Every structure is written in structure tokens, then in C-alpha cells.
């Protein structure tokens, strides 16, 4: 069983949803980013999502855009992101790690080599924001061969006619983009989620995680209870960014601020029993 | 995806409906001022000594460039789809002005995304858009230029998909835009073919057009693709030179990748990060190129060459003095190649160059480059 499937099975047995915190690789520098990653499991992360920096992150709001810019300024490359995961795996072999990124750096790396190297580094799943189902063949075979899940985005605009096509290429879990729009800008209401999640469940048995607009512990708890997991990204990066000095350098407490926030989110998610 | 599938379905339905083309033709004739003339540039021809040079004068369109051909088609489509809000990206501001113009004409609110760098260097066009009632949003993400404006417009679109139509300015972006913009711009080549037949009774020997995203070139070339005797030549912006890192030559110096929903040649580094393009012409300052150009390049049907900032500036001045036409810096790149090409051809041969925009917007840039204080 893959790490992702195993983790969701465990959580189901515990009767709760997953907290999936996000960090942008190398934001604002490799050491700080690595320390946040290392601290995430103990702070209460159930799965971890790592953003691969890209110059043109079309689906991301200002917060993640700036995180990517800081990372690229620090010299981040796809190889560096994979190296981070490889290093992390020397001390944690259980928690699922998902890479989220855009297609062009993967194409540039080479899809076959990328899937091989990502799996070898200890990556469990891929979210490729600008790879539509129609073009998914580009990655499917290489990902499957290397045991990597392809996690697809489902949006409020993904209607019942399109859902089967999107879900056909999905594995691991389904990522529900809870708003029409970009990351970190708006928040879906509990009522919207209560309507959307059962609609998707009619088409799939895969776990569903909710992202884009989950910011507070209460929102994370609600998303994790209604669906099977909550992804929190911009709210964490906002606090990380606020801790940086005028030159964008990490402060002594930058790592702790982010991990404390993850602890609060995790407490809320863990107390929201299904 | 659902939003672009909706545009595709609506466009296919419009294409099959004769009333759509009739409405577009009426606006193009009576509002835009088509057909644009095909002008035999006699003094330029004499000065260059060689092939006869004709200008397809799309700079005489309302708003001063070819961009409005496609804006008109797209806004009629938006109206058919029941969309009530228009967005666009712009680099130099020509596409933004054309979009703001048709939005005003159709009474729709319009937001134009423009890189903050371009807002600063194209102030007259920013003011034009505002006069036309558009909201101009400066984009400060990334490098604050055209590609970032396109990112921001795409972000707006996914957030406001239900009421908003995105009018893209070039033959790039997600399908069906490259095809749709090509179809709307093909009026340039269709007219030129008929006009040259009337004036010379035959096909041209070569067509030359500047390429940023590639919409004016695609519009001129497309109706001639099956005429094997016609050489088709696209001119990319070589900026400070192809061997510097300051150019916009995606075909000559880029490699295939995916950006803005299309797979094409991109300026990018070894890690697949997109590199900023440079050209003296803000309209050519895009790190990609329409995917159909990439294909025409690969099959060898179109030749792609380049012209530097300096060559374009020289051609700009040649055009003003020999023909009394102030061209935009974009077609000045095409003319820079015509300067090289015409003397190698015989006086019986014919070149048509797309004079796709007028240069009023560029006089400040040109003055600065020539060291003149206005």
C-alpha cells in the first residue's frame, strides 16, 4: 500500500480527517525551508505538500507567488526540491509527501527522469496544476511505473459531465479547489462544502482534500470533517513572510512561528471527529 | 478547463452561423475601416533597389493597429455567450486600447492587466484606455511585463468565470485562442491576396511580418500557406543581439515548453524557468510564440529570421522619410528584414510587408533611443 493510501486508511480508522500543510521549497532559503519540513510531522501534519517554485504560477495568489519568487532568488531548482525530500526521508519514512507544481519545470527536467528521481527521493504523489486531463498521458505511464499518485484538481466548475474524465486519471486522493479562483484569496463557506463534497463522492471512493481558501483552525476542522483533509498554504506562508526581515531573510523564530501555527491547525483538525 | 471548453463550443457554433460573420464584417467595414489599403511603396522600392515592396496598411485601422480585428470578433462572441465583463492583457498597450475600444462600443465594463514596467513606459496608451472607460490594473508580480499581465488576466478569469470573457491579444494561450485569433486576423491575408491580384494580377513572391506572439504574421500568412510559391518570413525581435540574453527570439533561441496553456517555443533556463524577453518594441517583448508558428517553423513552411533594436530603429527612420509613414516599432522589425531581402530579389518580384501598427505610441521610445529630449 502506498504511503498516501496507508495514511488515509489510518485516519479513517481514527475517525478524523487529515491536516495537509504546504511549504514552498527553499522559501526563503534552503535551511529554513528544510527546518520547517523536518518539524511538520511532530507539529501535527498528516501529509505534506511541497511547492516547486516556478516563475509563472498562474493558479497562485500573491502569497504563493512571492514565496516562489523568494525561493527562485535563493537559487531553487527542481533538483534542489527533490534533494530536500531525499534528505527528509532519511529521518521520516512514513508521512506522505506530495509535490505541487507547474508542468514546464517538469518537462524541462524530463518527465521520465523526473518521475524516476522523484520516486527515488521519496515523493508519493504529484499535483501538476496546469496539466489538464486531456494531456495527462504525458505523465501517466511514468508516474504509474514509479508508484507516484497523480492527484487531480476538481473545481466548483468541474461539472458532473467532466468529473468522470478528471477522476479517471486520479489516484491517491482528490484535491477539491473549494473556490473559483486562485490560492489564498477567498474562502468557501461550510454550506458550499457540504454541497460540493457529496457531489464528488458520488463519482469516486478516493479521499477528498479541500484546499485554496482554508486559512483558520476552524476552517481546517470543518473541511477535514466534511471532506477527508484540509490543505493550508497561504495562511502559513503569510506568517512566514511576516517574520522575515526587511531584506527577506529568515528570523530566529521564523520556523517556530510556522510550526506553532501548524500545531493549532492540527489540534482543531484532530478534535473534529467525523 | 471547463471555461475554455465553453469558449471553444461557443466559437464553433458562431463559426457555423452566417449571421455571426455578417455582424463581424459589418463592424470591420463601417467601424474599423476595412479593407485596409495595399500600398505600393514606390520610393522605398527605389531606395532599396530590387523587389517591389507593398505595405498592407493595417496601421490605418481604427485604434492604429491590427489588434482590433480580433478584438471585434471576440467581443461579438462574448456578447453571444451572454458575458457581461471583459478582461485583457496588454504589453505595449495596443491590444489593451483595442479591447477598451470595443468594450466601450458594446457598453461592457473592461479591466486591462498591464505589467507595471509597461505602465510606466507606455503612459499615453494607459491614459487612452482610461479615457475609453477601462480599468488598467498594473501587475507587479514576476517581472511586471507582458507574460505577468497574462498570468494575472488568467487568474482573474478563473475567479470570475461565470460573467467574464477574456480577450487574448495574440495567437497564443489555451486552445481555442490560437485558432480563433488566427481566424479573425486572417482578414489581413485574405484582403492582401485579392488586392494584389487586382493591382498586379498575381501572387506575391514573399510575405514579411514581425513576430512577438505572432498574430499579425499569422493573419497575413495563413491564407497563403497553400501557395507554395510564396515565401513566408517571420521576423523575431533580436533586441541587443541573439547572442546576448537581451532578446525576444523564442524560435531562434528558445526551446519547447508549456506556458499559458500552450506548448510552444519558450525562452527558458535549464530548469524550465521562464526568462524575460527584451525588445525595444514592447509589443514583441514576449518569451513565447504562438504554437502554430512553432509548427510552421518545424515543418519549414515559414522562415524565421530576426532584427535587432538598432536595425528596427534604422528601418523606422527609413520608412518615415521615404514613405511618409511613421510605423510602429513592431513592423519596423519586419521592414528591417525587407531592407535586407528586397535588394537580393529582381525588380519583377513582389514583397508584401505587414505594416501592422502606426508609430505614434513609439515616438517617445524612439526619441530616447536617438538621444533626443522632447
Tab-separated table of C-alpha atoms in Angstrom, chain B residues 232-371:
chain	number	residue	atom	x	y	z
B	232	UNK	CA	6.708	33.413	-45.820
B	233	UNK	CA	9.148	35.158	-43.491
B	234	UNK	CA	8.576	35.956	-39.816
B	235	UNK	CA	10.904	38.432	-38.123
B	236	UNK	CA	11.596	37.983	-34.423
B	237	UNK	CA	12.997	40.720	-32.208
B	238	UNK	CA	16.714	40.176	-31.667
B	239	UNK	CA	16.893	43.002	-29.108
B	240	UNK	CA	20.536	43.695	-28.345
B	241	UNK	CA	21.520	40.623	-30.376
B	242	UNK	CA	20.698	36.906	-30.442
B	243	UNK	CA	23.888	36.026	-28.602
B	244	UNK	CA	23.153	38.361	-25.723
B	245	UNK	CA	20.499	37.456	-23.145
B	246	UNK	CA	18.517	40.529	-24.179
B	247	UNK	CA	16.206	39.470	-26.993
B	248	UNK	CA	12.745	38.076	-27.664
B	249	UNK	CA	13.624	35.399	-30.229
B	250	UNK	CA	11.721	32.387	-28.875
B	251	UNK	CA	12.124	30.346	-32.061
B	252	UNK	CA	15.779	31.094	-32.690
B	253	UNK	CA	16.953	30.810	-29.096
B	254	UNK	CA	14.149	29.129	-27.145
B	255	UNK	CA	13.126	25.501	-26.774
B	256	UNK	CA	9.759	23.737	-26.437
B	257	UNK	CA	7.849	24.049	-23.205
B	258	UNK	CA	4.419	24.790	-21.754
B	259	UNK	CA	3.237	28.214	-20.610
B	260	UNK	CA	-0.155	29.911	-20.576
B	261	UNK	CA	-1.894	26.751	-21.698
B	262	UNK	CA	0.052	26.106	-24.867
B	263	UNK	CA	3.068	24.025	-25.830
B	264	UNK	CA	5.438	26.081	-27.909
B	265	UNK	CA	8.954	27.522	-28.088
B	266	UNK	CA	9.802	29.459	-24.936
B	267	UNK	CA	12.721	31.450	-23.641
B	268	UNK	CA	13.638	29.464	-20.532
B	269	UNK	CA	16.614	28.475	-18.428
B	270	UNK	CA	17.940	24.955	-17.842
B	271	UNK	CA	15.426	24.452	-15.019
B	272	UNK	CA	12.385	25.351	-17.128
B	273	UNK	CA	12.001	28.771	-15.523
B	274	UNK	CA	10.760	31.384	-17.966
B	275	UNK	CA	13.274	34.062	-18.946
B	276	UNK	CA	12.276	37.658	-19.579
B	277	UNK	CA	12.242	38.763	-23.181
B	278	UNK	CA	13.729	42.066	-24.288
B	279	UNK	CA	12.940	44.231	-27.287
B	280	UNK	CA	12.857	47.958	-27.930
B	281	UNK	CA	9.325	47.188	-29.070
B	282	UNK	CA	7.121	46.410	-26.069
B	283	UNK	CA	4.733	44.575	-28.423
B	284	UNK	CA	7.353	41.928	-29.277
B	285	UNK	CA	8.512	41.561	-25.700
B	286	UNK	CA	7.034	38.083	-25.038
B	287	UNK	CA	9.067	34.980	-24.107
B	288	UNK	CA	6.861	32.639	-26.165
B	289	UNK	CA	5.346	32.441	-29.623
B	290	UNK	CA	2.026	31.154	-30.937
B	291	UNK	CA	2.071	27.344	-31.195
B	292	UNK	CA	1.107	27.361	-34.876
B	293	UNK	CA	4.263	29.348	-35.630
B	294	UNK	CA	6.241	26.700	-33.753
B	295	UNK	CA	4.671	24.100	-36.028
B	296	UNK	CA	5.241	26.119	-39.224
B	297	UNK	CA	8.852	26.502	-38.096
B	298	UNK	CA	9.233	22.767	-37.544
B	299	UNK	CA	7.767	21.814	-40.934
B	300	UNK	CA	9.840	24.511	-42.638
B	301	UNK	CA	6.917	26.319	-44.289
B	302	UNK	CA	7.796	29.677	-42.732
B	303	UNK	CA	11.334	31.057	-42.456
B	304	UNK	CA	12.043	32.789	-39.155
B	305	UNK	CA	14.728	35.437	-39.045
B	306	UNK	CA	15.404	38.309	-36.651
B	307	UNK	CA	16.170	42.012	-36.492
B	308	UNK	CA	17.911	43.878	-33.675
B	309	UNK	CA	16.732	47.009	-31.878
B	310	UNK	CA	19.222	49.056	-33.909
B	311	UNK	CA	18.136	47.598	-37.247
B	312	UNK	CA	14.498	48.276	-36.379
B	313	UNK	CA	15.307	51.875	-35.439
B	314	UNK	CA	17.069	52.384	-38.783
B	315	UNK	CA	14.124	50.915	-40.670
B	316	UNK	CA	11.724	53.066	-38.652
B	317	UNK	CA	13.521	56.199	-39.882
B	318	UNK	CA	13.789	54.942	-43.451
B	319	UNK	CA	10.043	54.370	-43.567
B	320	UNK	CA	9.135	57.790	-42.215
B	321	UNK	CA	11.408	59.579	-44.678
B	322	UNK	CA	10.745	57.599	-47.844
B	323	UNK	CA	7.052	56.853	-47.451
B	324	UNK	CA	5.757	59.472	-45.043
B	325	UNK	CA	4.514	56.756	-42.717
B	326	UNK	CA	5.542	56.530	-39.085
B	327	UNK	CA	5.446	52.791	-38.424
B	328	UNK	CA	5.205	51.138	-35.033
B	329	UNK	CA	8.450	49.582	-33.811
B	330	UNK	CA	6.910	46.131	-34.321
B	331	UNK	CA	6.570	46.372	-38.151
B	332	UNK	CA	9.860	48.310	-38.191
B	333	UNK	CA	11.418	44.893	-37.422
B	334	UNK	CA	9.705	43.460	-40.498
B	335	UNK	CA	10.939	46.388	-42.569
B	336	UNK	CA	14.486	45.846	-41.311
B	337	UNK	CA	14.352	42.436	-42.946
B	338	UNK	CA	12.729	43.793	-46.111
B	339	UNK	CA	15.738	46.119	-46.354
B	340	UNK	CA	17.981	43.070	-46.500
B	341	UNK	CA	15.703	40.944	-48.669
B	342	UNK	CA	14.491	43.286	-51.420
B	343	UNK	CA	17.924	44.023	-52.940
B	344	UNK	CA	18.530	40.265	-53.344
B	345	UNK	CA	15.369	39.911	-55.468
B	346	UNK	CA	14.614	41.022	-59.035
B	347	UNK	CA	12.500	44.108	-59.876
B	348	UNK	CA	9.762	41.821	-61.224
B	349	UNK	CA	9.322	40.181	-57.852
B	350	UNK	CA	6.939	41.366	-55.159
B	351	UNK	CA	7.146	41.523	-51.366
B	352	UNK	CA	4.149	42.302	-49.154
B	353	UNK	CA	5.059	43.538	-45.700
B	354	UNK	CA	2.506	43.817	-42.934
B	355	UNK	CA	2.563	47.380	-41.662
B	356	UNK	CA	0.561	46.217	-38.677
B	357	UNK	CA	0.659	49.324	-36.495
B	358	UNK	CA	1.348	53.023	-36.528
B	359	UNK	CA	4.191	54.522	-34.568
B	360	UNK	CA	2.638	57.408	-32.662
B	361	UNK	CA	2.850	55.344	-29.470
B	362	UNK	CA	6.579	54.791	-30.037
B	363	UNK	CA	7.841	58.308	-30.635
B	364	UNK	CA	8.964	58.687	-27.015
B	365	UNK	CA	10.911	55.425	-27.111
B	366	UNK	CA	12.450	56.354	-30.454
B	367	UNK	CA	13.354	59.850	-29.263
B	368	UNK	CA	15.096	58.366	-26.233
B	369	UNK	CA	16.959	55.830	-28.370
B	370	UNK	CA	18.093	58.605	-30.734
B	371	UNK	CA	19.170	60.775	-27.819
